[in-house]
Short mmCIF file of C-alpha atoms in Angstrom, two decimals:
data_model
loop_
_atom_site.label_atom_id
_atom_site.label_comp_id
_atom_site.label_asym_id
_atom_site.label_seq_id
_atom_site.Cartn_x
_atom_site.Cartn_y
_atom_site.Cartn_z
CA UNK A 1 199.65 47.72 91.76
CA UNK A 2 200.77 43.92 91.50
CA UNK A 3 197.80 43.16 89.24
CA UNK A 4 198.42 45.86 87.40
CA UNK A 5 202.00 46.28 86.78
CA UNK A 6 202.98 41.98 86.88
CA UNK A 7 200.13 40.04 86.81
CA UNK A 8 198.51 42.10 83.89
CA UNK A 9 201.11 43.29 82.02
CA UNK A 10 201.71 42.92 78.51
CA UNK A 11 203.09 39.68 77.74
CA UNK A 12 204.02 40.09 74.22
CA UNK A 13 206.36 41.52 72.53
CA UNK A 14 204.28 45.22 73.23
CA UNK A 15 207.05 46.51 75.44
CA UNK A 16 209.88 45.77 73.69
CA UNK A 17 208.47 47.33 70.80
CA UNK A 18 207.58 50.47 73.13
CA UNK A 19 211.58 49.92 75.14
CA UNK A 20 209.56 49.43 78.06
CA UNK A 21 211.90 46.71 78.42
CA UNK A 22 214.57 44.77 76.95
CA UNK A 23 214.13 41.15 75.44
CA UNK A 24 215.94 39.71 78.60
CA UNK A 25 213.32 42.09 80.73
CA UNK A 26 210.66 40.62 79.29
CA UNK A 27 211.79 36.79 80.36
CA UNK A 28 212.53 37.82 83.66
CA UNK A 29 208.87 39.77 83.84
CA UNK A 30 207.40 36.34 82.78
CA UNK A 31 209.17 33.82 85.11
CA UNK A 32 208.57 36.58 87.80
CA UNK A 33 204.84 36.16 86.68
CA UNK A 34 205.38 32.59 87.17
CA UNK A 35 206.76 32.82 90.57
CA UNK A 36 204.18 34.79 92.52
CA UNK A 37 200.62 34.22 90.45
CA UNK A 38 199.56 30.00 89.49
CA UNK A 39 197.66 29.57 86.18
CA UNK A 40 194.57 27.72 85.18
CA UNK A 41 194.20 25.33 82.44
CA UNK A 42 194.61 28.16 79.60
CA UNK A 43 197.89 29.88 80.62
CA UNK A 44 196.17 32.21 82.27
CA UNK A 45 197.34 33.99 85.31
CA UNK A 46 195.13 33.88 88.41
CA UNK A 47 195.67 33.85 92.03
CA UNK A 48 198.83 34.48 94.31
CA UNK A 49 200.68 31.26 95.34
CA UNK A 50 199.50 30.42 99.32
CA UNK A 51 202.12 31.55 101.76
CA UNK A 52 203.76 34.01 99.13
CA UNK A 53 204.63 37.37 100.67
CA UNK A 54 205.87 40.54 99.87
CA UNK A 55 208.47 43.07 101.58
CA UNK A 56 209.80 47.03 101.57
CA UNK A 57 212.44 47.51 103.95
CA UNK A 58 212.54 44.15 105.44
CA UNK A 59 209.40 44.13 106.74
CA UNK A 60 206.22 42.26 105.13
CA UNK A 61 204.05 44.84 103.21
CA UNK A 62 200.07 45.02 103.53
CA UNK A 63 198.66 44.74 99.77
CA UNK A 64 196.12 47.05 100.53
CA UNK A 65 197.77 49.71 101.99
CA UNK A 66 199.80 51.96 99.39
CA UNK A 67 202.99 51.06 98.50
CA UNK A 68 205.96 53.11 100.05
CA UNK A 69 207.94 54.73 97.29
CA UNK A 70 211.46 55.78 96.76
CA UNK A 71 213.15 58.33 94.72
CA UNK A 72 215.48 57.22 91.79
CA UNK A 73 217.53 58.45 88.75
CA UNK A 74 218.24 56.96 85.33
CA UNK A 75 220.98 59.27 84.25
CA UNK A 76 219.29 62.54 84.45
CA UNK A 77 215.77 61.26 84.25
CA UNK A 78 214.16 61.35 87.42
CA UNK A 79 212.02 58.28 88.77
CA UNK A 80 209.88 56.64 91.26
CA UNK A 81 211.13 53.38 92.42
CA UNK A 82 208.76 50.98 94.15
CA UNK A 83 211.06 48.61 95.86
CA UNK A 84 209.35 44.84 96.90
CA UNK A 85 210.89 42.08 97.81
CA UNK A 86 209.16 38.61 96.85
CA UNK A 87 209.62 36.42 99.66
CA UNK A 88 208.70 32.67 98.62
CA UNK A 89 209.90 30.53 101.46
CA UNK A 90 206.71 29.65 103.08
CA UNK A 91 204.45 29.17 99.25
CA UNK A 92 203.36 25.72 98.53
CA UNK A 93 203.84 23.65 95.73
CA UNK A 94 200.53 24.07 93.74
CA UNK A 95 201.68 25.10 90.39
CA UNK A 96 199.63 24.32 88.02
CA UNK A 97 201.44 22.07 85.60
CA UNK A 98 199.40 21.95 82.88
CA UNK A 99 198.46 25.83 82.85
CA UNK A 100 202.30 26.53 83.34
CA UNK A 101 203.43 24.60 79.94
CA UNK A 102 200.14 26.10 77.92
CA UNK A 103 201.56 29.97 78.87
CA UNK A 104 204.98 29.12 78.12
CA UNK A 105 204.14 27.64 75.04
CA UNK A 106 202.03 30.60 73.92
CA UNK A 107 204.72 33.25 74.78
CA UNK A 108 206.64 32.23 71.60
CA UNK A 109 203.92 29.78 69.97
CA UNK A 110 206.01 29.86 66.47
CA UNK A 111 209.36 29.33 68.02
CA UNK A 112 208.24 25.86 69.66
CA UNK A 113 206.56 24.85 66.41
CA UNK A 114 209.33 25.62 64.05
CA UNK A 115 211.71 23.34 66.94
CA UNK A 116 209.21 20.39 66.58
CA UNK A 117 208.94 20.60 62.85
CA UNK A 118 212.79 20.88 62.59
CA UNK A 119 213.48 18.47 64.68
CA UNK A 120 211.09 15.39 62.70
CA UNK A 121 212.25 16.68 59.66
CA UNK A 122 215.79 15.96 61.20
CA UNK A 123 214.56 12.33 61.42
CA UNK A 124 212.30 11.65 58.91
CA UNK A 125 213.43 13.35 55.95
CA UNK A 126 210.67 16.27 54.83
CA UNK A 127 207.93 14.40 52.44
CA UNK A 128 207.31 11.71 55.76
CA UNK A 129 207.52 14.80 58.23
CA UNK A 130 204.48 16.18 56.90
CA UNK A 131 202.86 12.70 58.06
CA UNK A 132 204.23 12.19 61.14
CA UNK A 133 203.16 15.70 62.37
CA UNK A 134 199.83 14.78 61.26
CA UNK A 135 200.05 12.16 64.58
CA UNK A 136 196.51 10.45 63.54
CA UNK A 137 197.73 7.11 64.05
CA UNK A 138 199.67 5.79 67.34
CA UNK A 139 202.35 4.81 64.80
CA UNK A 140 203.10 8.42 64.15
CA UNK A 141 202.45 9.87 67.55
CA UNK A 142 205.76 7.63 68.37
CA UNK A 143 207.37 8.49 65.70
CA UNK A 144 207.17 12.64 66.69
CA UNK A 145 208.19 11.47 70.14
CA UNK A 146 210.92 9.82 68.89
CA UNK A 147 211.96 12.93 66.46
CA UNK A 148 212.24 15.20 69.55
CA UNK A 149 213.11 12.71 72.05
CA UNK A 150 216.38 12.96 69.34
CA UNK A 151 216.91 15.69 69.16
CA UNK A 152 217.05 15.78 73.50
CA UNK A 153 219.05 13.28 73.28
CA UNK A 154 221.75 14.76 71.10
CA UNK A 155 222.31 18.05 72.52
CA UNK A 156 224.83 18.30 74.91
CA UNK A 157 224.98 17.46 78.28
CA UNK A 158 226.12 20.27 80.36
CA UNK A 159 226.21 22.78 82.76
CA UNK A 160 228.57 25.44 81.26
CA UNK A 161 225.05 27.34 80.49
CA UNK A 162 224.33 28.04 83.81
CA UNK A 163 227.42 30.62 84.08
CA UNK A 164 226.55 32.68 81.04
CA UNK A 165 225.49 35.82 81.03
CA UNK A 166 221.97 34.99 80.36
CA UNK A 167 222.10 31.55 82.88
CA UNK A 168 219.72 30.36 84.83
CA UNK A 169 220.33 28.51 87.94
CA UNK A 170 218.20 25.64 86.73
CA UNK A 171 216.12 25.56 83.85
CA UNK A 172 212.14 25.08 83.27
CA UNK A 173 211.26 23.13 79.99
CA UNK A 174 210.81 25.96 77.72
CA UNK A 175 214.05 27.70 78.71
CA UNK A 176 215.72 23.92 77.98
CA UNK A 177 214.64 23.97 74.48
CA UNK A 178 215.09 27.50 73.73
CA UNK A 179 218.89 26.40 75.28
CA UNK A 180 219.07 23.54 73.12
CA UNK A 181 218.18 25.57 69.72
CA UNK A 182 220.97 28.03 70.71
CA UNK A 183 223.11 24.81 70.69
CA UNK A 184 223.22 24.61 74.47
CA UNK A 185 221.72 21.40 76.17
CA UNK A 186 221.05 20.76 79.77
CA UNK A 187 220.89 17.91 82.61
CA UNK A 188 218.74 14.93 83.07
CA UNK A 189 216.09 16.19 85.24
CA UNK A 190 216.20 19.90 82.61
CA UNK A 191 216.09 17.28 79.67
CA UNK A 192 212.88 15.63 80.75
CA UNK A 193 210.94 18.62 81.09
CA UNK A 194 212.14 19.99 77.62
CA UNK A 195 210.45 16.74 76.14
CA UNK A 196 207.36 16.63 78.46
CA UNK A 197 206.82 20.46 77.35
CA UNK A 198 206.96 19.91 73.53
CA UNK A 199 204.37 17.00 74.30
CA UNK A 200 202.05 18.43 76.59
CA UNK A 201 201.15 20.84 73.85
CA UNK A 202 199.59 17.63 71.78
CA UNK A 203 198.16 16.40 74.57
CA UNK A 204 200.13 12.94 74.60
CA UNK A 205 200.00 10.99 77.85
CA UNK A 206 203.00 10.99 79.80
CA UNK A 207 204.18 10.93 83.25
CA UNK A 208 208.15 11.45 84.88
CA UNK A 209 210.09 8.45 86.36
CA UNK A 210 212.47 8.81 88.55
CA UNK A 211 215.60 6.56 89.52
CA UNK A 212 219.15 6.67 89.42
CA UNK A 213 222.25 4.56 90.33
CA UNK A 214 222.37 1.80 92.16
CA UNK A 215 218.23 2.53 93.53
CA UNK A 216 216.64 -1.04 92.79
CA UNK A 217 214.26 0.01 96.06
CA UNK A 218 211.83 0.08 97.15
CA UNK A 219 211.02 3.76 96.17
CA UNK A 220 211.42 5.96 99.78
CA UNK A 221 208.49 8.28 98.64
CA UNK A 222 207.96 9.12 102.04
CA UNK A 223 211.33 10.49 102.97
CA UNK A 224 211.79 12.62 99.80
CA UNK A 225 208.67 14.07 100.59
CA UNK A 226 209.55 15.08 103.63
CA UNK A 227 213.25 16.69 102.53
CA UNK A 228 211.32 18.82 99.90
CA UNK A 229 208.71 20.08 102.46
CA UNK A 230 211.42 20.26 104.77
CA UNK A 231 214.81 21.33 102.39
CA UNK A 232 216.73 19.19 105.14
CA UNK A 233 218.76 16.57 102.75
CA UNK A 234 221.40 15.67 105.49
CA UNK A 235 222.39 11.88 105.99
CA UNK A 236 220.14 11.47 102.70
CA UNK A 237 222.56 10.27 100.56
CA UNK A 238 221.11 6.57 100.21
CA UNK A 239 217.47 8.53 99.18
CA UNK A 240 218.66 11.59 96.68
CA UNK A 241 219.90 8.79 94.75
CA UNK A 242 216.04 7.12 93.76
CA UNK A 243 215.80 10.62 92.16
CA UNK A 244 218.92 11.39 90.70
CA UNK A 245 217.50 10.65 86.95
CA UNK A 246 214.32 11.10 85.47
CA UNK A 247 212.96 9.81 82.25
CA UNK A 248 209.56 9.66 81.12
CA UNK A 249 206.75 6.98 80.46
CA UNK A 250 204.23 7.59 77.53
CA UNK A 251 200.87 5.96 77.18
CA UNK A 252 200.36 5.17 72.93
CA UNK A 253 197.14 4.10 72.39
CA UNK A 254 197.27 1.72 75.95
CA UNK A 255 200.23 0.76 75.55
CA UNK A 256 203.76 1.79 77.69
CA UNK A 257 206.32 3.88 76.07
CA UNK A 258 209.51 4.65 78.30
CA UNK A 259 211.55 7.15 76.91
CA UNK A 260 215.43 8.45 78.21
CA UNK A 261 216.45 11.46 75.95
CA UNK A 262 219.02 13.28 78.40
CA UNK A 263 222.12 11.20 77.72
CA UNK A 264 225.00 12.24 80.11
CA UNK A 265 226.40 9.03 78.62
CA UNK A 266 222.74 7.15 79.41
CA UNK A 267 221.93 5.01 76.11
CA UNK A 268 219.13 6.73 74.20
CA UNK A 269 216.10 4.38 75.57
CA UNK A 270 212.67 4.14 73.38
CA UNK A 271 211.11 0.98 74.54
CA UNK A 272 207.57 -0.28 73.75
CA UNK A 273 205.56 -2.67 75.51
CA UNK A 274 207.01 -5.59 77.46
CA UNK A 275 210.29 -3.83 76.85
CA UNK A 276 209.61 -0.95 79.08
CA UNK A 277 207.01 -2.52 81.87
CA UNK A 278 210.21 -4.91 82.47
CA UNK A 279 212.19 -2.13 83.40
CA UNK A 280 209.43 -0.63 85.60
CA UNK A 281 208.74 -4.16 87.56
CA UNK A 282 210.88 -6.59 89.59
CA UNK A 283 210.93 -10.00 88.22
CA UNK A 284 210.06 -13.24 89.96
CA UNK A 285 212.74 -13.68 92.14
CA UNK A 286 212.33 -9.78 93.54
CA UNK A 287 215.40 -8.01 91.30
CA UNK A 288 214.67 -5.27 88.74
CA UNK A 289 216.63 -4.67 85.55
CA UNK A 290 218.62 -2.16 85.37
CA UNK A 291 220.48 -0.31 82.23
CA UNK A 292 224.20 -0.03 82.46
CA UNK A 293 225.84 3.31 82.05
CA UNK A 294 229.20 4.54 82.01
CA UNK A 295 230.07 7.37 84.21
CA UNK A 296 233.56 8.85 83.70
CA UNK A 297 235.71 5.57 85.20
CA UNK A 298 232.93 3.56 86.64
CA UNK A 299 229.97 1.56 85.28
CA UNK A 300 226.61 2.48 87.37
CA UNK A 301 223.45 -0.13 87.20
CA UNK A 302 220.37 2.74 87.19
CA UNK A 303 217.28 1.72 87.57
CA UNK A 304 213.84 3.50 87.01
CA UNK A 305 210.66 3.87 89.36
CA UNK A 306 207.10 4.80 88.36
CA UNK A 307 206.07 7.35 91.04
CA UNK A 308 203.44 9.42 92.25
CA UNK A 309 203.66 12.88 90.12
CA UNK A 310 204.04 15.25 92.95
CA UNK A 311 207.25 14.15 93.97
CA UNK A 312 209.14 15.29 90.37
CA UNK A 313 206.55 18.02 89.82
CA UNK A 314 208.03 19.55 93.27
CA UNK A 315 211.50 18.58 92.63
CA UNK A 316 211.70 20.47 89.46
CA UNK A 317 209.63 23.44 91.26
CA UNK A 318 211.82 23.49 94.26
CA UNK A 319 215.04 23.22 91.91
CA UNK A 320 213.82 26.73 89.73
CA UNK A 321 212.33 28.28 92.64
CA UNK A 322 213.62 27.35 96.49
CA UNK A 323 217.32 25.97 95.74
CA UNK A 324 219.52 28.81 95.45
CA UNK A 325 222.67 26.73 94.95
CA UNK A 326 220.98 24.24 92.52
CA UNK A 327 223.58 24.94 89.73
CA UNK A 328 226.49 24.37 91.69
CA UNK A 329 224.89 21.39 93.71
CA UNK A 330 224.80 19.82 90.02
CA UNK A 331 228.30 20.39 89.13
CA UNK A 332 230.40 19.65 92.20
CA UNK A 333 228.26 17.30 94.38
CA UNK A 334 226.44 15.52 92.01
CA UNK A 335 229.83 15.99 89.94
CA UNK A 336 228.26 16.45 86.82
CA UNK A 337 231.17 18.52 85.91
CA UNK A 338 230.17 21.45 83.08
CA UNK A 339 230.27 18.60 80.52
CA UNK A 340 230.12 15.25 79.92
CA UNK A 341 229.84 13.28 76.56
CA UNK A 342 230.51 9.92 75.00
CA UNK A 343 234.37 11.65 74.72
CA UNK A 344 235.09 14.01 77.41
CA UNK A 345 234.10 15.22 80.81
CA UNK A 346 235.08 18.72 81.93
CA UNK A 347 235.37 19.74 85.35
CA UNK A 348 235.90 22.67 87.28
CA UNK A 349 238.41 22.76 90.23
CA UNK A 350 238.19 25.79 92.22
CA UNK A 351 240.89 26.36 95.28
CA UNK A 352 242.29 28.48 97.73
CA UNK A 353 245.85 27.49 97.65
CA UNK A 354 248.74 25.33 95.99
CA UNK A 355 248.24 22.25 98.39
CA UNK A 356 244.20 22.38 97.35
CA UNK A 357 245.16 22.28 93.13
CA UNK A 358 247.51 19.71 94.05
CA UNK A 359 244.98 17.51 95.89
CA UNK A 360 242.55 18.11 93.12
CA UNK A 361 245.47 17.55 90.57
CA UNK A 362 246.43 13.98 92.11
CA UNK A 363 242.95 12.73 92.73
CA UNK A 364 241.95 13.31 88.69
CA UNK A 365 245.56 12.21 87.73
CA UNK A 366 245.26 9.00 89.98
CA UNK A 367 242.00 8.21 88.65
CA UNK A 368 242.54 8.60 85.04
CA UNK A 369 245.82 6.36 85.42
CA UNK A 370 243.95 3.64 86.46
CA UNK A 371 240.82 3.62 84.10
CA UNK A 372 243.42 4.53 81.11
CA UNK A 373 242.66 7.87 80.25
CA UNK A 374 244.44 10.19 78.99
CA UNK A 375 243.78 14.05 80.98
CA UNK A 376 244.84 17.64 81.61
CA UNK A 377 244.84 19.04 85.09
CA UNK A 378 245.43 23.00 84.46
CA UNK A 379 245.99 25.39 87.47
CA UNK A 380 244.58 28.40 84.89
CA UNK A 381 240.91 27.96 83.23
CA UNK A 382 242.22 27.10 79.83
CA UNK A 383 242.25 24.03 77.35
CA UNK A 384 245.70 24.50 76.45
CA UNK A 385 246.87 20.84 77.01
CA UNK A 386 246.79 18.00 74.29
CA UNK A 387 243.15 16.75 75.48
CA UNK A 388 241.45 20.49 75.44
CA UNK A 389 243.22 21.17 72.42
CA UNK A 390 241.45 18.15 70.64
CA UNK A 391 238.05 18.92 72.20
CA UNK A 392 238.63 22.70 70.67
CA UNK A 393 239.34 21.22 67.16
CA UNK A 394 236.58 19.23 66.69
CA UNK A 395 233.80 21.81 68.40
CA UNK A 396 235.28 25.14 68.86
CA UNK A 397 231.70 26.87 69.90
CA UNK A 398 231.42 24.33 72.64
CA UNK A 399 235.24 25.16 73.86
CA UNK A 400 234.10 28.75 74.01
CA UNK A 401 231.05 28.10 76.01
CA UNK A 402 233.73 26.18 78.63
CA UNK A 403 235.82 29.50 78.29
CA UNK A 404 233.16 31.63 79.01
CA UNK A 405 231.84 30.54 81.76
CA UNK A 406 234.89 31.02 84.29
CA UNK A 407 233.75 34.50 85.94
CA UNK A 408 230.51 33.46 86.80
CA UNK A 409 231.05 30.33 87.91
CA UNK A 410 233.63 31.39 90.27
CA UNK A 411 232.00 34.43 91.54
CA UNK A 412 228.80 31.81 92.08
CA UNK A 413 231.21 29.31 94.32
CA UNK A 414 232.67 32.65 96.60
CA UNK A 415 229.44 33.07 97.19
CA UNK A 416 228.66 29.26 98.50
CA UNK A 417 231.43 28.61 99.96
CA UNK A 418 233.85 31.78 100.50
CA UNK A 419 235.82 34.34 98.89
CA UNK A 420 238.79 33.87 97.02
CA UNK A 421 239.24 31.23 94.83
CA UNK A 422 240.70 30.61 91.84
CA UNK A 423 239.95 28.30 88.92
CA UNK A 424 241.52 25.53 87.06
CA UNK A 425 240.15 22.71 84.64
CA UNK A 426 240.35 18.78 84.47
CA UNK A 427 240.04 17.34 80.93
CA UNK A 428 239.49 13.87 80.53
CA UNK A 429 238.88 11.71 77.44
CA UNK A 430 236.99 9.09 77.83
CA UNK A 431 236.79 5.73 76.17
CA UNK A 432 233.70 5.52 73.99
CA UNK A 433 231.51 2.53 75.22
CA UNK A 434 230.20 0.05 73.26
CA UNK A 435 226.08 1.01 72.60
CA UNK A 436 224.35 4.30 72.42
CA UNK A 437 221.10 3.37 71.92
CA UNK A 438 218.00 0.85 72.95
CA UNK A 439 215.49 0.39 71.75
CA UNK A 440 212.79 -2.37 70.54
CA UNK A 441 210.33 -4.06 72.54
CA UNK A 442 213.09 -6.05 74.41
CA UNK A 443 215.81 -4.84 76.48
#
């Protein structure tokens, strides 16, 4: 039944046409597919994931026995409903990376094209896109990473998609770019995997750093090993931080390319050569470089770490498949907010009482007094202040998005913490900083 009616179904667009299912059916189907069966190098589907199993009624089913089946309804159509239960706790972290990107890419082949080609033209103007897609010289094999890496780069920084409709908790690479067409964005560590996706398809050599504020190291591979075989991050404060940020490291024709396309107020980093081994390497007297960033009222040194690839591999994996709270982890803990730019950071405050909003209230107030900015501290989910107002003017589809996403993100936080909260907003603008961008072959 499982190879029949997930692993081998249809997985075009056969059952929309048909109304087997809707378009939004058919996503879930495939990252369903995703979650239970690995893939080999092609795409396709193969085996179950070690350690996966399956439930009815709370207890774990026998695949070769028969399944137990329920009586249903659709309206006045009369069903059978086969109820299982995927439990994943106990699978292992042997997806199949490259097999994983290949499928994705051929669910929607043309759409990932047309966002590549877009995208250099973007850049390069249409006559020299035509040659850079080409990529038969190193020259133009950075130059198409440099398109897209762009266009990454540019889209916002957010978590306000996360509490839409269609939102996912946290997003694979193909579901960040199909985000960023629709104007969306994502974080750093969605960001990263959005690039590496598009690239993977033309087979350019790359691998994921990891790093983050105020993480010279050394890099505790060990212990974050251990908290994603384990999912016990207490008192590991001092090691979430080595992989709070993730960039990536390309290899053009033997030589280093490190690339940083999430932004998130992190310049836009595309640095060759000496340029990016320096950031990769402490120096003679045992310090690393580090790139400055401003975050909100503070300036963070963040540093980046080559790594072994299983560590972000099964970060990402245990972030779109284990972490049930991943989304909200992002916004309040890591407070990412649901937006931050070169201009504004938006921020949820969710409370129980007065004396809660007026805590939050005199914490944002206190802090934006003292770096000089100006904010608004609303009680009510709304941009009505002066600062919200001139965030609406200048992109009303993003103020919408911020809008929108009040149900769901409050329904999500009575979930993780408890019931009955309300919701408020803290809009701060910032202070543009001085650079955007690095690159070169120097830092």
């Amino acid at each position: 039944m499982l190879e029949r009616y997930l692993r081998d179904a249809p997985n075009d667009d056969r059952l929309i046409r048909t109304g087997a299912v809707t378009t939004d059916g058919l996503l879930s189907l495939r990252n369903l597919q995703d979650l239970v069966y690995r893939s080999d190098d092609s795409g396709r589907l193969t085996e179950i994931f070690a350690g996966l199993k399956f439930l009815q009624e709370g207890r774990t089913a026998c695949l070769a026995q028969p399944a137990s089946i329920q009586s249903a309804a659709a309206g006045e159509v009369p069903l059978e409903l086969i109820d299982v239960t995927v439990e994943r706790t106990d699978a292992g972290y042997d997806r199949n990376w490259t097999g994983f990107h290949r499928r994705r890419w051929n669910h929607d082949a043309h759409f990932y094209e047309d966002f590549v080609r877009d995208a250099v033209a973007k850049a390069y103007g249409p006559k020299e896109s035509e040659r850079v897609l080409r990529m038969d010289t190193p020259g133009r094999q950075r130059k198409l990473i440099r398109a897209l890496a762009l266009r990454i780069w540019n889209s916002d920084f957010e978590n306000y998609s996360r509490f839409s409709n269609e939102g996912l908790r946290f997003k694979a690479g193909d579901e960040t770019v199909r985000n960023i067409a629709a104007d969306a964005g994502g974080i750093c560590t969605e960001k990263v995997q959005a690039l590496k996706f598009l690239t993977d398809h033309d087979r350019l050599e790359s691998e994921y750093l990891l790093g983050g504020p105020n993480a010279p190291g050394p890099f505790p591979a060990d212990r974050l090993r251990e908290m994603l075989n384990t999912f016990d991050f207490r008192f590991a404060q001092r090691h979430m931080r080595y992989w709070q940020h993730a960039a990536l490291l390309y290899w053009v024709d033997g030589e280093p390319l490190l690339v940083d396309a999430t932004n998130g107020n992190i310049p836009f980093l595309f640095l060759q050569g000496d340029a990016a081994q320096r950031l990769l390497r402490d120096d003679a007297a045992g310090n690393r470089p580090s790139v400055p960033v401003q975050m909100v009222a503070e300036t963070e040194d963040y540093y980046y770490h080559r790594v072994e690839q299983d560590i972000p591999q099964n970060l990402f994996f245990a972030l779109e498949g284990w972490l049930d709270d991943a989304d909200l982890v992002q916004v309040f803990e890591n407070e990412l907010g649901l937006y931050l730019s070169e201009r504004h950071y938006v921020m949820p405050l969710l409370y129980r009482s007065d004396r809660e909003f007026r805590r939050s209230q005199q914490r944002y107030e206190e802090l934006c007094l003292n770096a000089g900015f100006r904010v608004d501290v609303s009680a009510d989910w709304n941009l009505d202040g002066p600062v919200g107002q001139e965030l609406a003017a200048v992109n009303p589809a993003l103020a919408a998005r911020l809008l929108a996403a009040e149900d769901r993100l409050v329904a999500r936080y009575d979930w993780w913490d408890c019931p009955g909260h309300r919701s408020g907003l803290a809009v701060i603008a910032l202070k543009p900083s001085a650079g955007t961008s690095l690159e070169g072959r120097s830092p």
